[in-house]
């Protein structure tokens, strides 16, 4: 909502400093996002009076003017190109050295051989309007040399107010002025309408009409039928005859311009003025085009056509309320009228509508039509149901003042089920209870009454009458907020007090995520985050029903595809060495809601270590993959076994029969210079790995033996290791593979694998002979079971 | 036998050669004396088992002692040579050291962790909930009115009938209130989704951290105290904060917390859009309707809740200008934050 500082000043009858207003509103009401100065860039412009004119010696269309701009040096000679320049008149004048809107600094220069000591300005040059046909004539008593801004009140500030969805009252100047008055002082009073008849506030036909608890009536020959009181609980109509539709007076156009609205014609501008002043959307339509003449407020028929003001042919549904004449819809209620019924230059008699439309009805309608207007925005949030007659009166006064015409009959106010203003009980003790400080009852009453609530004591409580413009206030907590914000949140202390610890245990799921992240970071991997939205990954992929785009229409089922895309992205940036991992949520279709769980995935490519001068660094290979996979599985799925894939190159992690992890080489769109790409993915379990148990440190020496073996084809290192372990019994502390040989010294299919075995007896020093004996036994077993023999050196 | 003893004595003489040996000579000496195939001492030791039992002990004892002495001398000389070569200055010590890859957490994870740690110091544990969530938990149990403009800021992705990708972490408030009795004191980090296209400051998926405290006698002062303490621990101890009115359907009163812009210290700069303040979080006293919806007695219990966006906070603190950088996973970006720095 754009708020004009000048408009607020008019409502409050006092001057305001925009910055101060912004600051106070932000701290007590709603955030002011920006303060935009309007026309304050005209500070160098003066009022100039043309004393005499004569033709330019060298140009037919130019005039030489003698201008009095109040300067001590006397009148100045100025060249002017405008056809409307006349001696004796006053115009905006920019002297040499003045800065004009847009930041241009005016210099003295010769125009067709004659020096010009300044410039007379058009509306467009001042940024005041599109008019550039001539210079702007000023009708002002101000003396020549007066600052233009002091003579013509156009300088303003726009306050850009971020109005929350629950505060429709802040969508108009009166509502904002009310808040300003509550914190800065002042009384809100509607300004006099310039040129309006100084009619008293009673007795005129526009005065508050009697409410009719009926759904139909006639006003000045026009029949009004309220057939949809659910969609439109209250409808006030007036007929104004004999208006002259035309241009709005300056002041009205200026008011609207101040809030960024374009002037259209005096009738429409008057209704817009009331919209921005009182938050009451109004609609004026041409009585001559109204068949009947009747106004029927009813549910639209399914597929009923209407061409809205924006020129689009639309179809209505039975869920929408339409304002119709005797035959067909002329307005989509609360949203937009039709071109056909709109007020035009030819209109003389009009019907003025002041209605309350049910907020959710309007919301559904505008969403269904994809059509939002200033009116629908306000109806959707709830306008002041009780303030409608006042808004109607203001609108009538305004239209009559700016467009003429006559109200022959009081407006018709149809309100089949009138409502009283709501009362909410407030316990003053509860205010202190919730805010944590004592708030005196007097403070509560004062603060509430400052913004239009009426508080009356009732037992230990206050019965607080809620004004119609505050549909958001329905219970005690809402009133406590009013008290708290208007006193200011900053007055409350912020000292930490003792608290009771909570009953919720720290989430195991987050601990599991941290464990695996830390594990992979220690292994030199960088954490990535990939978008969970993408192309479908498998038949169980969860589809998004209303995606932003076709390529982001599914939820990911795995992390690896996303990570591969990130590798390609990095490759595109010519980065070759990559170790990325992600811990994230993945989804698959389930019964009802999708199933989701946490997954861990990593990708590896490029050098094993950063480049170093001391040695050539090899690229990551399958064995780096296996190491990282095992690291991840250890903490992500404690107890899972890593084993070779049944087919193909790679590994899987299994818990019982279930595969919980996969690792292997990956395909990608790789540049020629890229290394091989490997990846793994493991389902994250919330179970923590077993706590390590302390084993006493060895007090006896170990015996280390290297054993080189020849393995026939098909015998795995795992099988040999298993046999060694069995034979080694408790004395074999550890075994590691430290070499592999394939080559001409062995028969085809065979390979040599060397193990380093460490033996130890924790209780005593082992004798070499014992170890030899164990190794002999092991070799024998290996030969018998696996046909593995010792390799001759 | 006496031959062997004599040979051992002769070998012992050669111990004096060790401290003078250069690197090459040392290698030769080791081979000559202890070499596995041709070492003089190795030969003697090999001969010991074939001696008479009484000689075996005498010779074996002397030979083993000598072996230890040589080993000690060789090791000492090796260390000496190594030191000497460094001191001699034939190394270029400006050459780079040997590195391993530096791993690191994503900046957003770091910020989330840091925020959660601060709240742990303030007595909060962490809670989680699913990302695909019922409309009931995401909206209506949180007191969002049906068909209300408040829903406009929460444009959601639908993945089933009445199932949305959660638009905030607030539905975990509902889950927590329904699963645990007060006192409740939790923070809830997690990923959330909104139907906002990517731009420099918006992403359809982002991180949020929610907080919820419910107990007897919890007040607005407690809200201010906890959140001010958080801000001063996360930023600097002299950070100025302000609380101003806001609107969330699930809190009443509602408040926005701003901190003095960390970049311009309040004088106005492009980062804070000249306001001198940075919006950090939304907060408020838990709306009694939310407590009632979860079966918590709203007369007896009160509470506060808050929510913040770690990406925004990270962008402010680290000067990252575009939220999309968090999703690109450019390692040149990620590795800038890998080094531990707090």
Short mmCIF file of N, CA and C in Angstrom, two decimals, chain A residues 226-285:
data_model
loop_
_atom_site.label_atom_id
_atom_site.label_comp_id
_atom_site.label_asym_id
_atom_site.label_seq_id
_atom_site.Cartn_x
_atom_site.Cartn_y
_atom_site.Cartn_z
N UNK A 226 -31.49 -8.41 -3.95
CA UNK A 226 -30.35 -9.09 -3.36
C UNK A 226 -30.68 -10.57 -3.23
N UNK A 227 -30.33 -11.34 -4.27
CA UNK A 227 -30.72 -12.75 -4.30
C UNK A 227 -29.64 -13.65 -3.72
N UNK A 228 -28.47 -13.10 -3.48
CA UNK A 228 -27.37 -13.93 -2.95
C UNK A 228 -26.81 -13.29 -1.68
N UNK A 229 -27.62 -13.29 -0.60
CA UNK A 229 -27.15 -12.62 0.62
C UNK A 229 -25.95 -13.32 1.25
N UNK A 230 -25.69 -14.57 0.85
CA UNK A 230 -24.51 -15.25 1.39
C UNK A 230 -23.24 -14.64 0.79
N UNK A 231 -23.27 -14.42 -0.51
CA UNK A 231 -22.11 -13.83 -1.20
C UNK A 231 -22.04 -12.33 -0.98
N UNK A 232 -23.18 -11.72 -0.72
CA UNK A 232 -23.23 -10.27 -0.54
C UNK A 232 -24.17 -9.95 0.62
N UNK A 233 -23.64 -9.95 1.84
CA UNK A 233 -24.52 -9.75 3.00
C UNK A 233 -25.16 -8.36 3.04
N UNK A 234 -24.48 -7.36 2.49
CA UNK A 234 -25.03 -6.00 2.58
C UNK A 234 -24.77 -5.26 1.28
N UNK A 235 -25.79 -4.55 0.81
CA UNK A 235 -25.67 -3.85 -0.47
C UNK A 235 -26.36 -2.50 -0.36
N UNK A 236 -25.60 -1.44 -0.59
CA UNK A 236 -26.20 -0.10 -0.57
C UNK A 236 -26.10 0.46 -1.99
N UNK A 237 -27.21 0.99 -2.47
CA UNK A 237 -27.22 1.54 -3.83
C UNK A 237 -27.80 2.95 -3.79
N UNK A 238 -27.24 3.80 -4.65
CA UNK A 238 -27.76 5.16 -4.78
C UNK A 238 -27.86 5.49 -6.27
N UNK A 239 -28.78 6.36 -6.60
CA UNK A 239 -28.89 6.80 -7.99
C UNK A 239 -28.59 8.30 -8.02
N UNK A 240 -27.63 8.68 -8.83
CA UNK A 240 -27.30 10.10 -8.99
C UNK A 240 -27.62 10.48 -10.43
N UNK A 241 -28.44 11.50 -10.59
CA UNK A 241 -28.85 11.88 -11.93
C UNK A 241 -28.25 13.21 -12.32
N UNK A 242 -27.95 13.31 -13.60
CA UNK A 242 -27.50 14.59 -14.16
C UNK A 242 -26.03 14.91 -13.95
N UNK A 243 -25.19 13.89 -13.87
CA UNK A 243 -23.76 14.18 -13.73
C UNK A 243 -23.17 14.56 -15.08
N UNK A 244 -22.03 15.31 -15.00
CA UNK A 244 -21.28 15.60 -16.22
C UNK A 244 -19.92 14.92 -16.06
N UNK A 245 -19.78 13.84 -16.83
CA UNK A 245 -18.52 13.09 -16.73
C UNK A 245 -17.44 13.85 -17.48
N UNK A 246 -16.31 14.05 -16.84
CA UNK A 246 -15.23 14.79 -17.48
C UNK A 246 -13.96 14.64 -16.68
N UNK A 247 -13.10 15.64 -16.89
CA UNK A 247 -11.81 15.58 -16.21
C UNK A 247 -11.98 15.94 -14.73
N UNK A 248 -11.20 15.27 -13.89
CA UNK A 248 -11.23 15.58 -12.47
C UNK A 248 -10.53 16.89 -12.20
N UNK A 249 -10.95 17.58 -11.14
CA UNK A 249 -10.20 18.78 -10.75
C UNK A 249 -8.77 18.40 -10.34
N UNK A 250 -7.90 19.41 -10.42
CA UNK A 250 -6.48 19.20 -10.11
C UNK A 250 -6.26 18.47 -8.80
N UNK A 251 -6.93 18.93 -7.73
CA UNK A 251 -6.63 18.39 -6.40
C UNK A 251 -6.92 16.90 -6.34
N UNK A 252 -8.00 16.48 -7.02
CA UNK A 252 -8.39 15.07 -6.98
C UNK A 252 -7.39 14.22 -7.78
N UNK A 253 -7.04 14.74 -8.98
CA UNK A 253 -6.07 14.03 -9.79
C UNK A 253 -4.74 13.94 -9.05
N UNK A 254 -4.38 15.01 -8.33
CA UNK A 254 -3.11 15.05 -7.61
C UNK A 254 -3.11 14.02 -6.47
N UNK A 255 -4.22 13.94 -5.73
CA UNK A 255 -4.34 12.97 -4.65
C UNK A 255 -4.09 11.55 -5.18
N UNK A 256 -4.74 11.24 -6.29
CA UNK A 256 -4.61 9.89 -6.85
C UNK A 256 -3.19 9.68 -7.38
N UNK A 257 -2.65 10.72 -8.02
CA UNK A 257 -1.29 10.59 -8.56
C UNK A 257 -0.32 10.32 -7.42
N UNK A 258 -0.60 10.91 -6.26
CA UNK A 258 0.30 10.76 -5.11
C UNK A 258 0.41 9.31 -4.65
N UNK A 259 -0.62 8.51 -4.95
CA UNK A 259 -0.53 7.10 -4.56
C UNK A 259 -0.37 6.22 -5.80
N UNK A 260 0.07 6.85 -6.88
CA UNK A 260 0.42 6.07 -8.07
C UNK A 260 -0.76 5.70 -8.94
N UNK A 261 -1.90 6.39 -8.77
CA UNK A 261 -3.08 6.06 -9.58
C UNK A 261 -3.27 7.09 -10.68
N UNK A 262 -3.62 6.61 -11.84
CA UNK A 262 -3.86 7.47 -12.98
C UNK A 262 -5.30 7.99 -12.90
N UNK A 263 -5.48 9.27 -13.21
CA UNK A 263 -6.83 9.81 -13.25
C UNK A 263 -7.56 9.28 -14.50
N UNK A 264 -8.87 8.95 -14.36
CA UNK A 264 -9.62 8.41 -15.50
C UNK A 264 -10.74 9.38 -15.88
N UNK A 265 -11.73 9.53 -15.02
CA UNK A 265 -12.69 10.62 -15.17
C UNK A 265 -13.21 10.95 -13.78
N UNK A 266 -13.95 12.07 -13.68
CA UNK A 266 -14.28 12.54 -12.34
C UNK A 266 -15.08 11.54 -11.51
N UNK A 267 -15.95 10.77 -12.15
CA UNK A 267 -16.77 9.83 -11.38
C UNK A 267 -15.91 8.66 -10.89
N UNK A 268 -15.17 8.07 -11.81
CA UNK A 268 -14.32 6.94 -11.42
C UNK A 268 -13.26 7.40 -10.42
N UNK A 269 -12.71 8.59 -10.65
CA UNK A 269 -11.70 9.09 -9.72
C UNK A 269 -12.28 9.29 -8.33
N UNK A 270 -13.53 9.76 -8.28
CA UNK A 270 -14.16 9.97 -6.97
C UNK A 270 -14.30 8.64 -6.24
N UNK A 271 -14.70 7.59 -6.95
CA UNK A 271 -14.84 6.29 -6.28
C UNK A 271 -13.47 5.77 -5.86
N UNK A 272 -12.46 5.98 -6.70
CA UNK A 272 -11.11 5.56 -6.32
C UNK A 272 -10.61 6.32 -5.10
N UNK A 273 -10.95 7.59 -5.05
CA UNK A 273 -10.54 8.41 -3.91
C UNK A 273 -11.09 7.80 -2.62
N UNK A 274 -12.36 7.44 -2.65
CA UNK A 274 -12.98 6.86 -1.45
C UNK A 274 -12.33 5.51 -1.11
N UNK A 275 -11.98 4.76 -2.16
CA UNK A 275 -11.28 3.49 -1.95
C UNK A 275 -10.00 3.72 -1.13
N UNK A 276 -9.20 4.71 -1.56
CA UNK A 276 -7.91 4.93 -0.90
C UNK A 276 -8.05 5.73 0.40
N UNK A 277 -9.19 6.40 0.56
CA UNK A 277 -9.38 7.14 1.79
C UNK A 277 -10.00 6.26 2.88
N UNK A 278 -11.01 5.46 2.50
CA UNK A 278 -11.80 4.74 3.50
C UNK A 278 -11.80 3.23 3.31
N UNK A 279 -11.09 2.73 2.31
CA UNK A 279 -11.02 1.30 2.05
C UNK A 279 -12.36 0.71 1.64
N UNK A 280 -13.24 1.52 1.07
CA UNK A 280 -14.51 0.99 0.58
C UNK A 280 -14.48 1.00 -0.95
N UNK A 281 -14.38 -0.18 -1.57
CA UNK A 281 -14.48 -0.22 -3.02
C UNK A 281 -15.91 0.16 -3.42
N UNK A 282 -16.03 0.96 -4.46
CA UNK A 282 -17.35 1.39 -4.94
C UNK A 282 -17.40 1.13 -6.43
N UNK A 283 -18.60 1.03 -6.93
CA UNK A 283 -18.71 0.86 -8.37
C UNK A 283 -19.81 1.76 -8.88
N UNK A 284 -19.47 2.55 -9.90
CA UNK A 284 -20.50 3.41 -10.52
C UNK A 284 -20.80 2.83 -11.88
N UNK A 285 -22.08 2.62 -12.19
CA UNK A 285 -22.37 2.19 -13.55
C UNK A 285 -23.50 2.99 -14.17
#
